[in-house]
């Protein structure tokens, strides 16, 4: 089966070649739509493909994405961003996927990288879909394609490795322009609007939108995320009671997630309630965080953070063996982390009994 890889780009001269060098290893066709670059993006793209098209930007990511799909000719289409990177191993997995089972849509992990280059924020996205099924993106920002037909999941991971920050107010401006035109935001858009307000430090406005979102029929995973964002917004404006209530409200939608448990652990640690803090950090390690749910998962909360905090807590209790055990578990995840290495040096100076 042939594969067309489609990108929309603007002023990406510093990263587009890095991305397309990966893509050429598995794609049969590369389609790039430029939405108004003023740098050398187009020249860089031409080193990899002649299939470059121009689309006047109209503050609508879905419109640009769908235009790129219309230009594709492959049996399957795959979308990427200019700052995405794919390792050789994952390139091979994508090729194998296309030569394997027939499917209508494939979900692949999308991983944002931390400063050390390791993925720490992972969620599944609809990434490859059959062209003749006429899948379309919807949503002016945070565009998505609704799953249909035979859906499969692959572990071929796409790394989102940004080297520059996006225009901070761009998404917020697009959503507010829609509202000003009288367009009623759907539940998904309302969630992202509240999140954009939060990211842009409009905390009281964010609280109002996210509280309203929780009263609607939005997706459960978005409701859980909204509760966590509400917690942080209430903390920032100084309403600790409302913050804790918002966090606990996330438990109404699904079993506790690791991130919420870690936040509760930190809350009790701040209160110097060591036993409760240990309970919640242990709970974070026991949570089931299903990446295939589509939820945003910061994997640090699933392992490294609870391990390093349990190290601190057991050291406070004088249980050096347990403290060292949890520090070594943290080190298995991040062997170069400064906290782990500092703790390791500290424990080497002590006589340690096994936990």
Short mmCIF file of C-alpha atoms in Angstrom, two decimals:
data_model
loop_
_atom_site.label_atom_id
_atom_site.label_comp_id
_atom_site.label_asym_id
_atom_site.label_seq_id
_atom_site.Cartn_x
_atom_site.Cartn_y
_atom_site.Cartn_z
CA UNK A 1 0.00 0.00 0.00
CA UNK A 2 1.34 3.45 -0.92
CA UNK A 3 1.59 6.22 1.68
CA UNK A 4 1.35 9.99 1.22
CA UNK A 5 2.72 12.06 4.11
CA UNK A 6 1.10 15.50 4.37
CA UNK A 7 2.39 18.55 6.23
CA UNK A 8 1.28 22.16 6.61
CA UNK A 9 4.14 24.55 7.31
CA UNK A 10 5.00 28.18 7.91
CA UNK A 11 8.47 29.58 8.64
CA UNK A 12 9.99 26.20 9.52
CA UNK A 13 13.38 26.51 7.78
CA UNK A 14 15.23 25.32 10.90
CA UNK A 15 13.36 22.00 11.30
CA UNK A 16 11.64 21.00 8.07
CA UNK A 17 14.67 19.24 6.57
CA UNK A 18 15.11 17.24 9.77
CA UNK A 19 11.51 16.08 9.52
CA UNK A 20 11.49 15.32 5.79
CA UNK A 21 14.76 13.39 6.04
CA UNK A 22 12.87 10.98 8.29
CA UNK A 23 9.78 10.93 6.10
CA UNK A 24 11.64 10.01 2.91
CA UNK A 25 12.65 6.71 4.54
CA UNK A 26 9.11 5.35 4.41
CA UNK A 27 6.83 7.65 2.37
CA UNK A 28 5.91 7.05 -1.25
CA UNK A 29 4.81 10.67 -1.61
CA UNK A 30 5.48 13.85 0.35
CA UNK A 31 2.91 16.65 0.18
CA UNK A 32 3.74 20.00 1.78
CA UNK A 33 1.35 22.93 2.03
CA UNK A 34 2.90 26.28 2.85
CA UNK A 35 0.62 28.81 4.56
CA UNK A 36 2.75 31.91 4.12
CA UNK A 37 6.43 31.37 4.93
CA UNK A 38 8.71 34.40 4.82
CA UNK A 39 11.95 32.41 5.32
CA UNK A 40 13.65 29.60 3.39
CA UNK A 41 11.10 26.92 4.23
CA UNK A 42 10.00 26.45 0.61
CA UNK A 43 13.59 26.13 -0.62
CA UNK A 44 14.28 23.49 2.04
CA UNK A 45 11.14 21.55 1.12
CA UNK A 46 12.09 21.49 -2.57
CA UNK A 47 15.16 19.42 -1.66
CA UNK A 48 12.77 16.58 -0.80
CA UNK A 49 9.66 16.98 -2.96
CA UNK A 50 8.16 18.92 -5.84
CA UNK A 51 4.71 18.49 -4.32
CA UNK A 52 4.55 21.85 -2.59
CA UNK A 53 1.36 23.87 -2.62
CA UNK A 54 0.32 27.24 -1.25
CA UNK A 55 -2.72 27.94 0.90
CA UNK A 56 -3.80 31.35 2.12
CA UNK A 57 -3.98 31.21 5.90
CA UNK A 58 -7.55 31.78 7.16
CA UNK A 59 -7.07 31.04 10.89
CA UNK A 60 -8.29 27.47 10.44
CA UNK A 61 -5.91 24.54 10.84
CA UNK A 62 -8.47 22.03 9.60
CA UNK A 63 -8.96 23.92 6.36
CA UNK A 64 -5.21 23.80 5.68
CA UNK A 65 -4.92 20.14 6.70
CA UNK A 66 -7.84 19.12 4.49
CA UNK A 67 -6.33 21.02 1.56
CA UNK A 68 -3.16 18.95 2.01
CA UNK A 69 -5.19 15.72 2.05
CA UNK A 70 -6.84 16.74 -1.22
CA UNK A 71 -3.43 16.88 -2.86
CA UNK A 72 -2.40 13.37 -1.78
CA UNK A 73 -2.50 10.38 -4.15
CA UNK A 74 -1.48 7.45 -1.93
CA UNK A 75 -3.66 4.61 -0.70
CA UNK A 76 -3.10 5.96 2.81
CA UNK A 77 -2.38 9.45 4.10
CA UNK A 78 -0.39 10.41 7.16
CA UNK A 79 -0.14 13.85 8.73
CA UNK A 80 2.85 15.36 10.52
CA UNK A 81 4.06 18.69 11.89
CA UNK A 82 7.30 20.25 10.70
CA UNK A 83 9.00 19.79 14.07
CA UNK A 84 8.18 16.08 14.30
CA UNK A 85 11.01 13.55 14.29
CA UNK A 86 10.85 9.79 13.67
CA UNK A 87 13.66 7.43 14.62
CA UNK A 88 14.91 4.81 12.17
CA UNK A 89 13.28 2.07 14.23
CA UNK A 90 9.92 3.81 14.11
CA UNK A 91 10.30 4.49 10.38
CA UNK A 92 10.67 0.75 9.90
CA UNK A 93 7.58 0.13 12.04
CA UNK A 94 5.54 2.48 9.86
CA UNK A 95 6.66 0.69 6.69
CA UNK A 96 5.81 -2.66 8.24
CA UNK A 97 2.41 -1.33 9.29
CA UNK A 98 1.56 -0.39 5.70
CA UNK A 99 2.63 -3.80 4.47
CA UNK A 100 0.57 -5.61 7.08
CA UNK A 101 -3.10 -5.74 8.09
CA UNK A 102 -5.68 -3.74 6.18
CA UNK A 103 -7.15 -0.90 8.26
CA UNK A 104 -9.06 2.35 7.92
CA UNK A 105 -7.29 4.38 10.61
CA UNK A 106 -4.15 3.86 12.67
CA UNK A 107 -3.45 5.57 15.99
CA UNK A 108 0.22 6.15 16.84
CA UNK A 109 1.82 7.51 20.03
CA UNK A 110 2.70 11.20 19.93
CA UNK A 111 5.49 12.06 22.36
CA UNK A 112 6.66 15.53 23.33
CA UNK A 113 10.32 15.56 24.31
CA UNK A 114 11.80 17.05 27.47
CA UNK A 115 15.02 19.07 27.67
CA UNK A 116 17.10 15.88 27.78
CA UNK A 117 15.46 14.70 24.55
CA UNK A 118 13.58 11.84 26.22
CA UNK A 119 9.81 11.61 25.67
CA UNK A 120 7.84 12.49 28.80
CA UNK A 121 4.42 13.59 27.56
CA UNK A 122 2.63 10.95 25.48
CA UNK A 123 -0.79 10.47 23.96
CA UNK A 124 -2.21 8.58 20.98
CA UNK A 125 -3.31 10.48 17.88
CA UNK A 126 -5.15 9.43 14.75
CA UNK A 127 -2.16 9.49 12.42
CA UNK A 128 -2.67 7.36 9.28
CA UNK A 129 -5.95 6.81 7.46
CA UNK A 130 -7.21 5.32 4.22
CA UNK A 131 -7.54 8.05 1.60
CA UNK A 132 -10.61 6.69 -0.19
CA UNK A 133 -12.60 6.86 3.07
CA UNK A 134 -12.47 10.66 2.77
CA UNK A 135 -11.55 11.37 6.38
CA UNK A 136 -11.58 15.08 7.22
CA UNK A 137 -10.14 17.24 9.96
CA UNK A 138 -12.47 19.44 12.01
CA UNK A 139 -11.77 22.25 14.45
CA UNK A 140 -10.10 25.57 13.68
CA UNK A 141 -7.44 24.78 16.33
CA UNK A 142 -6.44 21.46 17.89
CA UNK A 143 -7.85 19.89 14.74
CA UNK A 144 -8.74 16.21 14.79
CA UNK A 145 -10.23 13.43 12.68
CA UNK A 146 -13.10 11.39 14.11
CA UNK A 147 -12.34 7.65 14.24
CA UNK A 148 -14.34 5.46 11.87
CA UNK A 149 -14.12 2.00 10.36
CA UNK A 150 -11.43 -0.48 11.33
CA UNK A 151 -9.14 1.22 13.84
CA UNK A 152 -5.77 -0.21 14.86
CA UNK A 153 -3.04 0.90 17.26
CA UNK A 154 0.68 0.86 16.56
CA UNK A 155 3.67 1.58 18.81
CA UNK A 156 5.47 3.50 16.04
CA UNK A 157 6.13 6.70 17.96
CA UNK A 158 6.27 10.23 16.55
CA UNK A 159 8.46 12.63 18.53
CA UNK A 160 7.32 16.24 18.68
CA UNK A 161 10.65 17.99 19.16
CA UNK A 162 10.06 21.74 19.15
CA UNK A 163 12.96 24.14 18.79
CA UNK A 164 10.91 27.33 18.93
CA UNK A 165 7.82 28.44 20.79
CA UNK A 166 4.56 28.92 18.93
CA UNK A 167 2.95 32.32 18.85
CA UNK A 168 1.51 32.37 22.39
CA UNK A 169 -1.85 34.02 21.63
CA UNK A 170 -2.46 32.38 18.24
CA UNK A 171 -4.89 29.64 19.28
CA UNK A 172 -6.66 31.90 21.75
CA UNK A 173 -7.08 34.57 19.10
CA UNK A 174 -8.57 32.08 16.62
CA UNK A 175 -11.09 30.79 19.15
CA UNK A 176 -12.07 34.28 20.28
CA UNK A 177 -12.52 35.32 16.65
CA UNK A 178 -14.98 32.45 16.23
CA UNK A 179 -16.88 33.53 19.33
CA UNK A 180 -16.97 37.13 18.10
CA UNK A 181 -18.50 35.89 14.82
CA UNK A 182 -21.29 34.22 16.77
CA UNK A 183 -20.00 30.66 16.36
CA UNK A 184 -21.00 28.48 19.29
CA UNK A 185 -18.05 26.40 20.48
CA UNK A 186 -18.71 22.69 20.79
CA UNK A 187 -17.72 20.85 23.97
CA UNK A 188 -14.27 19.93 22.69
CA UNK A 189 -13.56 23.50 21.56
CA UNK A 190 -14.83 24.85 24.87
CA UNK A 191 -12.35 22.64 26.73
CA UNK A 192 -9.46 23.86 24.60
CA UNK A 193 -10.61 27.46 24.94
CA UNK A 194 -10.48 27.15 28.73
CA UNK A 195 -7.04 25.57 28.46
CA UNK A 196 -5.74 28.32 26.17
CA UNK A 197 -6.99 30.94 28.63
CA UNK A 198 -5.10 29.14 31.40
CA UNK A 199 -1.88 28.91 29.38
CA UNK A 200 -2.11 32.64 28.69
CA UNK A 201 -2.50 33.42 32.42
CA UNK A 202 -6.13 34.49 32.19
CA UNK A 203 -6.92 32.34 35.20
CA UNK A 204 -10.33 33.65 36.27
CA UNK A 205 -11.59 33.55 32.69
CA UNK A 206 -10.20 30.02 32.35
CA UNK A 207 -11.99 28.95 35.54
CA UNK A 208 -15.31 30.27 34.24
CA UNK A 209 -14.98 28.44 30.91
CA UNK A 210 -13.76 25.15 32.38
CA UNK A 211 -16.43 25.12 35.10
CA UNK A 212 -19.03 25.62 32.38
CA UNK A 213 -17.42 22.85 30.32
CA UNK A 214 -17.73 20.42 33.25
CA UNK A 215 -21.49 21.02 33.26
CA UNK A 216 -21.79 19.78 29.68
CA UNK A 217 -21.46 16.47 27.87
CA UNK A 218 -17.77 16.64 27.00
CA UNK A 219 -15.40 13.72 26.66
CA UNK A 220 -14.42 12.12 29.98
CA UNK A 221 -10.68 12.49 29.38
CA UNK A 222 -11.13 16.19 28.68
CA UNK A 223 -13.16 16.54 31.88
CA UNK A 224 -10.38 14.95 33.91
CA UNK A 225 -7.84 17.28 32.33
CA UNK A 226 -10.16 20.24 32.97
CA UNK A 227 -10.25 19.34 36.67
CA UNK A 228 -6.44 19.35 36.84
CA UNK A 229 -6.29 22.70 35.05
CA UNK A 230 -8.92 24.08 37.41
CA UNK A 231 -6.87 22.89 40.37
CA UNK A 232 -3.86 24.83 39.14
CA UNK A 233 -5.89 27.93 38.30
CA UNK A 234 -7.54 28.01 41.73
CA UNK A 235 -4.15 27.59 43.42
CA UNK A 236 -2.77 30.54 41.48
CA UNK A 237 -5.64 32.83 42.49
CA UNK A 238 -5.31 31.69 46.11
CA UNK A 239 -8.45 29.60 46.55
CA UNK A 240 -6.98 26.43 48.06
CA UNK A 241 -10.36 24.92 49.01
CA UNK A 242 -11.76 25.26 45.50
CA UNK A 243 -8.50 23.88 44.12
CA UNK A 244 -8.71 20.71 46.19
CA UNK A 245 -12.39 20.29 45.33
CA UNK A 246 -11.59 20.58 41.61
CA UNK A 247 -8.84 17.97 41.90
CA UNK A 248 -11.05 15.51 43.78
CA UNK A 249 -13.82 16.08 41.24
CA UNK A 250 -11.63 14.31 38.67
CA UNK A 251 -12.31 11.09 40.61
CA UNK A 252 -15.98 11.31 39.64
CA UNK A 253 -15.20 10.56 36.01
CA UNK A 254 -12.74 7.66 36.23
CA UNK A 255 -10.41 5.92 38.69
CA UNK A 256 -7.62 8.22 39.94
CA UNK A 257 -4.83 8.96 37.49
CA UNK A 258 -1.16 9.15 38.47
CA UNK A 259 -0.94 12.90 38.00
CA UNK A 260 -3.84 13.60 40.36
CA UNK A 261 -2.36 11.21 42.94
CA UNK A 262 1.00 12.98 42.76
CA UNK A 263 -0.67 16.34 43.24
CA UNK A 264 -2.41 14.98 46.35
CA UNK A 265 0.89 13.55 47.55
CA UNK A 266 2.49 16.97 47.20
CA UNK A 267 -0.47 18.54 49.05
CA UNK A 268 -0.03 16.27 52.07
CA UNK A 269 3.75 16.59 51.94
CA UNK A 270 3.31 20.36 52.22
CA UNK A 271 1.03 19.73 55.22
CA UNK A 272 3.81 17.55 56.69
CA UNK A 273 1.42 14.58 56.73
CA UNK A 274 3.99 11.97 55.72
CA UNK A 275 1.74 8.91 55.91
CA UNK A 276 -0.93 10.43 53.64
CA UNK A 277 1.72 11.68 51.23
CA UNK A 278 3.21 8.18 51.02
CA UNK A 279 -0.25 6.72 50.39
CA UNK A 280 -0.90 8.97 47.41
CA UNK A 281 2.54 8.60 45.86
CA UNK A 282 2.23 4.82 46.19
CA UNK A 283 -1.20 5.09 44.58
CA UNK A 284 0.34 6.99 41.67
CA UNK A 285 2.57 3.99 40.99
CA UNK A 286 -0.40 1.63 41.02
CA UNK A 287 -2.68 3.61 38.71
CA UNK A 288 -3.54 2.32 35.28
CA UNK A 289 -2.79 5.07 32.80
CA UNK A 290 -4.08 3.83 29.47
CA UNK A 291 -2.19 5.68 26.75
CA UNK A 292 -4.65 4.40 24.16
CA UNK A 293 -7.48 6.31 25.84
CA UNK A 294 -6.27 9.45 24.06
CA UNK A 295 -5.63 11.21 27.36
CA UNK A 296 -2.58 13.43 27.78
CA UNK A 297 -0.20 11.42 29.96
CA UNK A 298 2.91 12.93 31.55
CA UNK A 299 4.81 9.73 32.23
CA UNK A 300 6.96 11.42 34.89
CA UNK A 301 3.92 11.23 37.19
CA UNK A 302 3.66 7.48 36.53
CA UNK A 303 7.12 6.62 37.80
CA UNK A 304 9.94 9.09 38.30
CA UNK A 305 8.11 11.67 40.41
CA UNK A 306 6.46 9.23 42.85
CA UNK A 307 9.72 7.27 43.19
CA UNK A 308 11.82 10.34 43.96
CA UNK A 309 9.21 11.69 46.40
CA UNK A 310 8.89 8.36 48.20
CA UNK A 311 12.66 8.46 48.60
CA UNK A 312 12.35 11.83 50.35
CA UNK A 313 9.44 10.71 52.53
CA UNK A 314 11.00 7.47 53.74
CA UNK A 315 14.24 9.30 54.47
CA UNK A 316 12.23 11.65 56.70
CA UNK A 317 10.96 8.61 58.56
CA UNK A 318 14.52 7.37 59.01
CA UNK A 319 13.88 4.32 56.81
CA UNK A 320 17.06 4.73 54.81
CA UNK A 321 16.84 1.36 53.08
CA UNK A 322 13.41 2.11 51.61
CA UNK A 323 14.47 5.62 50.72
CA UNK A 324 17.50 4.34 48.81
CA UNK A 325 15.38 1.67 47.11
CA UNK A 326 12.99 4.26 45.70
CA UNK A 327 15.84 6.53 44.67
CA UNK A 328 17.36 3.67 42.67
CA UNK A 329 13.97 3.03 41.04
CA UNK A 330 13.93 6.71 40.01
CA UNK A 331 17.47 6.31 38.68
CA UNK A 332 16.42 3.43 36.46
CA UNK A 333 14.13 5.89 34.69
CA UNK A 334 16.39 8.97 34.68
CA UNK A 335 19.98 7.94 35.42
CA UNK A 336 21.35 11.43 34.76
CA UNK A 337 18.80 13.35 36.83
CA UNK A 338 20.41 15.76 39.32
CA UNK A 339 18.03 14.84 42.15
CA UNK A 340 18.72 11.14 41.73
CA UNK A 341 22.49 11.65 41.58
CA UNK A 342 22.47 13.95 44.61
CA UNK A 343 20.45 11.42 46.58
CA UNK A 344 22.76 8.62 45.46
CA UNK A 345 25.78 10.49 46.77
CA UNK A 346 23.92 11.14 50.03
CA UNK A 347 23.05 7.46 50.51
CA UNK A 348 26.59 6.34 49.70
CA UNK A 349 27.70 8.15 52.84
CA UNK A 350 25.29 6.13 54.97
CA UNK A 351 25.12 2.54 56.18
CA UNK A 352 22.02 1.18 54.50
CA UNK A 353 19.95 -1.79 55.57
CA UNK A 354 17.81 -3.49 52.96
CA UNK A 355 14.13 -2.44 53.06
#
